[in-house]
Amino acid sequence: MSQHEITLTVNGRRHAARVAARLTLVDFLRDELRLTGTHAGCEHGVCGACSVLLDGRPVRSCLIFAVQAEGAAITTVEGLAPEPGALGVLQDSFCEAHGLQCGFCTPGMLIAAEALLRRTLSPSEEEIREAIGGNLCRCTGYKQIVEAIRIAAERLGGANLAPGTDHG
Amino acid sequence: MKAAEFDYARAASADEACRLLAGAGGEGRIIAGGQTLVPLMAMRLVRPALLVDINAVADLRGIEAGENHLNVQAATPQADALANLLLRRRLPLLTKALGFVGHVQTRNRGTIGGSLAHADPAAEICLAAATLEAELIARSAQGERIIAARDFFIGAMATALAEEECLVAVRFPVWPTAPRFGTGFQETSIRRSDFALAAAAAQLALDERGVCRRAALGLGGAATTPLVLEEAAGRLVGTTLAEDDVAAALALAEKDLAPIADLHASAEYRRRAAGAMLARALAEARAEALG
């Protein structure tokens, strides 16, 4: 029942809001900030569609109450694009390799892949599969998603960016 | 699939968390990572009036070495524990177990203490704690008490923690250095990282002649709580872990199994899977020790 004042940063922008304790982070992002790229799927931590980066680490935003994100820096799928209307290398690779069909799991897959590629630009197939192991896709059979991430890693590796660089 | 209404308080210290819990009249719950609790709340299986958040309590995080044990603070994220080099060196069984816990996303948020306090029968951290005979430290407004793992897990999703107690740390015994030492952790699940249908843990210490001097074996998913297989482990001590000895130990283990049936697997399947995982975990530990 309690209401709480929170301030947090989402995709580099600071927000202050008043939230009910029971409001999940995914609902806050979608309904309050209107950032509807993050998808609410199962809402109990199984499907991974709601994955976001919290202080750089991938987490499920349906399993965090917004009030708990006080002071945190969140990156949603909208934050992966270099600018509105454009696609980053990783997103582009998903298009090219047919790493999506219906698109419902895609934001979560992109966040999981982004977290992996911030850590390494030469992931093994095993590492890629481990990184997206918490994300369900009912269309692709995962093969094209793994391929998309491999292609993105190759391209980003070729670009010779410093590790941790925002490669949007 | 939304949690019912509740009040929320962020504790600044473990003592404050205990005070807040004591004031909630049994309707309060600690939230750390929330990876077990929030799904239970979303499904309305749990409906606390007050959530006490311990994520901001810095001294509830971290791993420290004691003389014969490692102390893991309860709110240490599983991902941090998995990457911890001290843990890897001194408690390799726990590191191996952590590799099977949930997914990247849930390990980043989920904590060591949270997994123990919820006591899912399939939980790997609970299995490691039971197998290694860890001690769990619970604090309330009245003070602290130490609970042995064997007394801590009392049923599926049920522990010896009182309503007003907060789990603050876990002490994992570290075995004295042995000439040969090996650990094994094996698990089977529908997809990798799903809940274990069966999981097994083994830790062996051998002398310089290759005779087993100490053994610990445990099974998860084979009953409502983690099973510690004392009789089977005892059968290995004093042997050179020859094929016959291992087979005899495995046969002893089978008697202790009391698997449950659910949507994912029948009791009979779990029984066979548990036996197979134990055989593999033991083979892994043996190979590592003899390596």
XYZ file of C-alpha atoms in Angstrom:
459
model
C 0.000 0.000 0.000
C 2.907 2.262 0.663
C 3.886 4.883 -1.905
C 7.528 5.764 -2.483
C 9.488 8.510 -4.156
C 12.188 7.125 -6.437
C 14.787 8.571 -8.735
C 16.580 6.452 -11.278
C 18.335 6.776 -14.608
C 16.855 5.073 -17.662
C 18.852 5.052 -20.885
C 20.925 7.947 -19.591
C 17.947 10.071 -18.617
C 17.100 10.819 -14.996
C 13.531 10.236 -13.831
C 11.793 10.992 -10.547
C 8.481 9.321 -9.791
C 6.103 8.275 -7.057
C 5.327 4.573 -7.169
C 3.264 2.039 -5.262
C 5.422 -0.633 -3.624
C 3.781 -3.399 -5.675
C 4.575 -1.796 -9.056
C 7.163 -3.912 -10.881
C 10.036 -2.319 -12.740
C 8.712 -3.612 -16.078
C 5.310 -2.006 -15.476
C 7.005 1.211 -14.404
C 9.076 1.296 -17.586
C 6.123 0.493 -19.840
C 3.216 2.277 -18.189
C 4.870 5.250 -16.494
C 7.785 6.003 -18.814
C 6.008 4.638 -21.914
C 9.112 2.677 -22.864
C 7.169 -0.227 -24.333
C 10.137 -1.910 -25.983
C 10.620 -4.025 -22.865
C 8.000 -6.764 -23.029
C 6.010 -8.161 -20.132
C 5.638 -11.866 -20.849
C 5.103 -14.387 -18.076
C 5.484 -11.864 -15.241
C 6.966 -14.470 -12.932
C 10.551 -14.737 -14.050
C 10.435 -17.575 -16.548
C 10.437 -16.148 -20.080
C 13.122 -13.432 -19.991
C 11.231 -11.064 -22.339
C 11.418 -8.275 -19.738
C 15.226 -8.388 -19.377
C 16.914 -5.020 -18.857
C 20.399 -4.016 -17.748
C 20.498 -2.831 -14.138
C 23.814 -1.125 -13.422
C 25.161 -2.971 -16.457
C 23.969 -6.444 -15.462
C 21.075 -8.235 -17.170
C 18.142 -8.852 -14.819
C 14.453 -9.651 -15.143
C 12.465 -6.467 -14.627
C 9.305 -8.375 -13.666
C 11.093 -9.695 -10.567
C 12.151 -6.284 -9.276
C 9.788 -3.767 -7.786
C 10.324 -0.264 -9.142
C 10.920 1.006 -5.617
C 13.941 -1.320 -5.415
C 15.524 0.358 -8.445
C 16.057 3.571 -6.465
C 19.333 5.122 -7.630
C 19.946 2.485 -10.309
C 20.972 2.999 -13.922
C 18.697 1.016 -16.234
C 19.250 0.279 -19.906
C 16.244 -0.929 -21.874
C 16.147 -2.125 -25.478
C 15.425 1.477 -26.513
C 18.840 2.361 -25.095
C 20.619 -0.027 -27.449
C 19.855 1.984 -30.586
C 22.421 4.654 -31.497
C 19.605 7.113 -32.247
C 15.832 7.026 -32.756
C 14.976 5.131 -35.924
C 18.435 3.591 -36.250
C 19.660 0.111 -35.361
C 22.867 -0.871 -33.603
C 25.194 -3.560 -34.943
C 23.623 -6.218 -32.706
C 20.074 -5.286 -33.727
C 21.086 -5.197 -37.364
C 22.575 -8.685 -37.065
C 19.274 -10.003 -35.681
C 17.483 -8.653 -38.783
C 20.076 -10.038 -41.129
C 20.251 -13.525 -39.620
C 16.460 -13.765 -39.175
C 16.992 -13.850 -35.428
C 13.367 -12.930 -34.848
C 9.954 -13.863 -36.161
C 7.116 -12.641 -33.964
C 9.499 -10.369 -32.063
C 8.077 -10.887 -28.602
C 11.263 -12.303 -27.091
C 13.533 -9.989 -29.075
C 14.026 -7.159 -26.544
C 15.064 -9.684 -23.909
C 17.310 -11.533 -26.339
C 18.986 -8.280 -27.357
C 19.595 -7.280 -23.734
C 21.018 -10.726 -22.902
C 23.248 -10.602 -25.992
C 24.330 -7.028 -25.264
C 25.436 -8.067 -21.754
C 27.439 -10.947 -23.243
C 29.106 -8.788 -25.907
C 30.079 -6.155 -23.352
C 32.015 -8.932 -21.626
C 33.538 -10.632 -24.650
C 33.627 -10.105 -28.396
C 34.777 -13.642 -29.078
C 32.144 -15.772 -27.384
C 32.002 -19.498 -28.063
C 28.690 -20.985 -29.173
C 28.412 -22.479 -25.677
C 28.824 -19.023 -24.132
C 26.199 -17.556 -26.457
C 23.734 -20.314 -25.586
C 24.471 -19.863 -21.882
C 23.924 -16.090 -22.169
C 20.461 -16.492 -23.729
C 19.599 -19.591 -21.665
C 17.160 -17.570 -19.578
C 15.189 -16.280 -22.565
C 12.405 -18.223 -24.225
C 11.739 -17.992 -27.963
C 8.810 -19.945 -29.422
C 9.516 -19.151 -33.089
C 13.105 -19.479 -34.146
C 14.381 -22.598 -32.428
C 17.240 -20.327 -31.262
C 19.555 -21.266 -34.121
C 19.252 -17.940 -35.945
C 19.507 -16.023 -32.675
C 22.795 -17.724 -31.863
C 23.950 -16.981 -35.403
C 22.903 -13.311 -35.109
C 24.908 -12.883 -31.907
C 27.902 -14.598 -33.482
C 27.746 -12.238 -36.471
C 27.422 -9.206 -34.190
C 30.415 -10.351 -32.125
C 32.474 -10.775 -35.270
C 31.558 -7.318 -36.565
C 32.067 -5.566 -33.253
C 35.357 -7.421 -32.772
C 36.449 -6.256 -36.210
C 35.579 -2.689 -35.249
C 38.263 -2.951 -32.551
C 36.292 -1.163 -29.854
C 37.607 -1.048 -26.321
C 35.846 -3.529 -24.026
C 32.825 -1.979 -22.306
C 32.410 0.609 -25.028
C 28.813 1.396 -25.751
C 28.607 -0.041 -29.237
C 24.957 0.963 -29.821
C 0.102 -12.155 -12.132
C 0.633 -9.039 -10.055
C 1.609 -9.068 -6.408
C -1.052 -8.053 -3.913
C -0.569 -4.765 -2.104
C 2.107 -4.536 0.566
C 4.173 -2.026 2.470
C 7.851 -1.697 1.720
C 10.777 -0.689 3.896
C 14.440 -0.480 2.990
C 16.623 -1.622 5.891
C 19.933 0.141 6.425
C 21.346 -2.625 8.627
C 20.650 -6.240 9.525
C 19.514 -5.119 12.971
C 17.052 -2.692 11.457
C 15.741 -5.475 9.212
C 15.165 -7.617 12.317
C 13.392 -4.761 14.110
C 11.132 -4.177 11.107
C 10.335 -7.896 10.905
C 9.570 -8.050 14.623
C 7.161 -5.140 14.211
C 5.272 -6.843 11.370
C 3.623 -9.444 13.611
C 4.545 -12.420 11.441
C 3.293 -10.743 8.245
C 6.690 -9.468 7.160
C 9.120 -11.041 4.681
C 12.715 -10.272 3.886
C 13.381 -9.510 0.232
C 16.927 -9.778 -1.101
C 17.164 -10.758 -4.774
C 13.483 -11.578 -4.986
C 14.041 -14.315 -7.561
C 11.989 -16.857 -5.611
C 9.846 -14.527 -3.523
C 8.528 -12.252 -6.289
C 7.184 -15.141 -8.443
C 5.477 -16.521 -5.310
C 3.979 -13.078 -4.695
C 2.937 -12.683 -8.337
C 1.121 -16.007 -8.137
C -0.382 -14.920 -4.789
C 1.060 -17.988 -3.098
C 2.689 -15.596 -0.645
C 1.060 -12.376 0.485
C 3.250 -10.468 2.922
C 1.951 -7.254 4.480
C 5.488 -5.847 4.652
C 8.582 -6.417 2.546
C 11.877 -5.618 4.249
C 14.518 -5.001 1.589
C 18.078 -5.892 2.642
C 19.780 -5.042 -0.663
C 21.164 -1.790 0.712
C 22.818 -3.513 3.705
C 26.468 -3.560 2.658
C 27.680 -5.855 5.444
C 25.238 -8.573 4.376
C 27.322 -9.026 1.219
C 30.722 -10.575 0.791
C 32.775 -13.728 1.279
C 35.417 -14.093 3.975
C 37.802 -16.880 4.881
C 37.821 -18.234 8.414
C 40.233 -20.843 9.733
C 38.307 -23.906 8.612
C 35.427 -22.362 6.789
C 34.265 -19.729 4.350
C 31.676 -17.286 5.543
C 29.257 -16.187 2.843
C 27.045 -13.246 3.756
C 23.402 -13.954 2.980
C 22.723 -11.179 0.460
C 25.788 -11.978 -1.669
C 24.530 -12.238 -5.258
C 24.925 -15.701 -6.765
C 26.789 -14.195 -9.743
C 29.365 -12.622 -7.390
C 29.826 -15.908 -5.557
C 30.200 -17.779 -8.849
C 32.988 -15.405 -9.919
C 34.707 -15.364 -6.498
C 38.224 -16.829 -6.689
C 38.505 -17.603 -2.982
C 35.326 -19.640 -3.220
C 36.540 -21.394 -6.359
C 39.801 -22.373 -4.667
C 38.475 -23.407 -1.279
C 34.905 -24.512 -1.992
C 35.002 -25.808 -5.561
C 31.846 -27.865 -4.952
C 29.843 -24.701 -4.301
C 31.307 -22.998 -7.372
C 30.305 -25.996 -9.478
C 26.816 -25.951 -7.970
C 26.428 -22.227 -8.663
C 27.064 -22.811 -12.355
C 23.754 -24.690 -12.458
C 21.733 -22.088 -10.552
C 19.116 -20.350 -12.693
C 20.209 -18.109 -15.544
C 22.550 -15.160 -15.959
C 19.685 -12.765 -15.215
C 18.518 -14.550 -12.073
C 22.061 -15.110 -10.745
C 22.760 -11.389 -11.050
C 19.917 -10.635 -8.700
C 19.377 -13.844 -6.713
C 21.385 -14.297 -3.516
C 22.994 -17.208 -1.682
C 20.872 -16.631 1.414
C 17.674 -16.151 -0.551
C 17.982 -19.548 -2.178
C 18.662 -21.178 1.201
C 15.839 -19.352 2.976
C 13.297 -20.506 0.379
C 14.552 -24.115 0.318
C 13.242 -25.218 -3.051
C 13.763 -29.029 -3.138
C 15.593 -28.638 -6.470
C 17.887 -25.785 -5.349
C 21.584 -26.405 -5.948
C 22.812 -24.070 -3.188
C 20.671 -25.938 -0.649
C 22.142 -29.223 -1.867
C 25.719 -27.909 -1.548
C 25.007 -26.513 1.930
C 23.505 -29.794 3.118
C 26.260 -31.952 1.593
C 29.034 -29.828 3.107
C 27.216 -29.558 6.473
C 27.088 -25.785 6.392
C 25.889 -23.746 9.349
C 23.275 -21.074 8.840
C 23.285 -17.979 10.988
C 19.888 -16.478 11.746
C 19.376 -13.172 13.483
C 16.315 -11.740 15.161
C 15.683 -8.847 17.529
C 16.498 -11.368 20.302
C 19.961 -12.185 18.966
C 21.680 -14.740 16.753
C 21.519 -18.509 16.568
C 23.345 -21.056 14.474
C 21.353 -23.742 12.685
C 23.013 -26.827 11.188
C 21.974 -27.465 7.586
C 20.546 -30.859 8.616
C 18.125 -29.079 10.957
C 17.504 -26.132 8.654
C 15.704 -27.821 5.760
C 12.471 -29.277 7.079
C 10.375 -29.701 3.924
C 9.677 -28.398 0.446
C 9.975 -24.598 0.661
C 10.086 -24.884 4.466
C 12.957 -24.104 6.826
C 13.632 -23.824 10.546
C 13.773 -20.015 10.263
C 11.233 -18.320 12.520
C 8.958 -15.636 11.083
C 10.973 -12.909 12.753
C 14.403 -14.227 11.805
C 16.637 -12.983 9.019
C 19.263 -15.310 7.584
C 22.460 -13.232 7.756
C 25.273 -15.604 6.778
C 26.237 -19.165 5.905
C 29.387 -20.872 7.107
C 30.650 -23.529 4.706
C 33.252 -25.879 6.237
C 36.475 -26.116 4.224
C 38.104 -29.543 4.562
C 41.744 -29.701 5.700
C 44.138 -29.972 2.766
C 44.377 -33.585 1.574
C 46.991 -35.125 -0.749
C 44.212 -35.814 -3.233
C 40.900 -34.030 -3.363
C 38.023 -33.983 -5.815
C 34.505 -32.665 -6.203
C 31.649 -33.486 -8.540
C 28.328 -31.808 -9.226
C 25.900 -33.179 -11.787
C 22.377 -32.288 -12.675
C 19.692 -33.122 -15.181
C 16.921 -30.751 -16.200
C 14.605 -30.253 -19.160
C 16.711 -27.392 -20.505
C 20.040 -26.341 -19.051
C 19.390 -23.932 -16.158
C 15.832 -25.121 -15.601
C 14.882 -26.533 -12.216
C 16.780 -29.739 -11.575
C 14.834 -32.956 -11.942
C 17.709 -34.489 -10.021
C 21.087 -33.163 -8.876
C 23.984 -34.796 -7.092
C 27.025 -33.538 -5.199
C 30.159 -35.423 -4.175
C 33.331 -34.419 -2.360
C 36.230 -36.790 -1.683
C 39.530 -36.544 0.182
C 42.145 -39.271 -0.365
C 45.497 -39.923 1.284
C 48.779 -40.248 -0.647
C 48.148 -43.964 -1.203
C 44.799 -43.233 -2.830
C 42.692 -44.450 0.092
C 39.537 -42.437 0.646
C 39.691 -40.737 4.048
C 36.604 -38.598 3.881
C 33.560 -38.536 1.632
C 30.388 -36.468 1.409
C 27.503 -37.250 -0.929
C 24.225 -35.455 -1.437
C 21.182 -35.527 -3.681
C 18.730 -32.815 -4.677
C 15.300 -33.280 -6.211
C 15.203 -36.795 -4.746
C 13.033 -35.874 -1.759
C 11.340 -32.769 -0.353
C 14.651 -31.647 1.184
C 18.272 -32.149 0.098
C 19.412 -35.654 1.065
C 22.754 -36.192 2.742
C 23.850 -39.764 2.066
C 25.887 -40.580 5.148
C 25.732 -44.339 4.863
C 26.768 -44.343 1.209
C 29.596 -41.881 1.879
C 30.726 -43.974 4.853
C 30.951 -47.030 2.605
C 33.591 -45.249 0.513
C 35.863 -44.305 3.415
C 38.813 -46.657 3.772
C 38.463 -47.942 0.206
C 40.447 -47.089 -2.912
C 37.180 -46.235 -4.666
C 37.334 -49.366 -6.789
C 34.388 -50.166 -9.027
C 32.860 -52.529 -6.428
C 33.116 -49.932 -3.670
C 31.430 -47.272 -5.783
C 28.678 -49.717 -6.798
C 28.098 -50.687 -3.163
C 27.871 -47.035 -2.129
C 25.413 -46.282 -4.910
C 23.261 -49.228 -3.851
C 23.176 -47.896 -0.284
C 22.193 -44.452 -1.564
C 19.201 -45.853 -3.394
C 17.476 -46.787 -0.139
C 17.361 -43.159 0.985
C 15.544 -41.834 -2.061
C 11.988 -40.583 -1.636
C 11.353 -38.653 -4.839
C 8.142 -36.791 -5.494
C 6.162 -36.826 -8.743
C 5.068 -33.629 -10.461
C 4.193 -32.253 -13.869
C 7.781 -32.613 -15.087
C 8.756 -36.094 -13.991
C 7.365 -39.166 -12.294
C 8.774 -40.365 -9.001
C 10.231 -43.388 -10.780
C 12.000 -41.221 -13.349
C 13.431 -39.028 -10.601
C 14.631 -42.103 -8.737
C 16.546 -43.346 -11.764
C 17.826 -39.865 -12.635
C 19.034 -39.317 -9.066
C 20.950 -42.586 -9.142
C 22.509 -41.727 -12.491
C 23.490 -38.217 -11.373
C 25.053 -39.560 -8.183
C 27.091 -42.085 -10.159
C 28.313 -39.287 -12.441
C 29.088 -36.859 -9.608
C 31.037 -39.554 -7.802
C 32.930 -40.458 -10.985
C 33.732 -36.773 -11.538
C 35.035 -36.318 -7.988
C 37.008 -39.559 -8.173
C 38.604 -38.621 -11.504
C 39.527 -35.188 -10.153
C 41.050 -36.671 -6.993
C 43.030 -39.303 -8.875
C 43.755 -36.828 -11.734
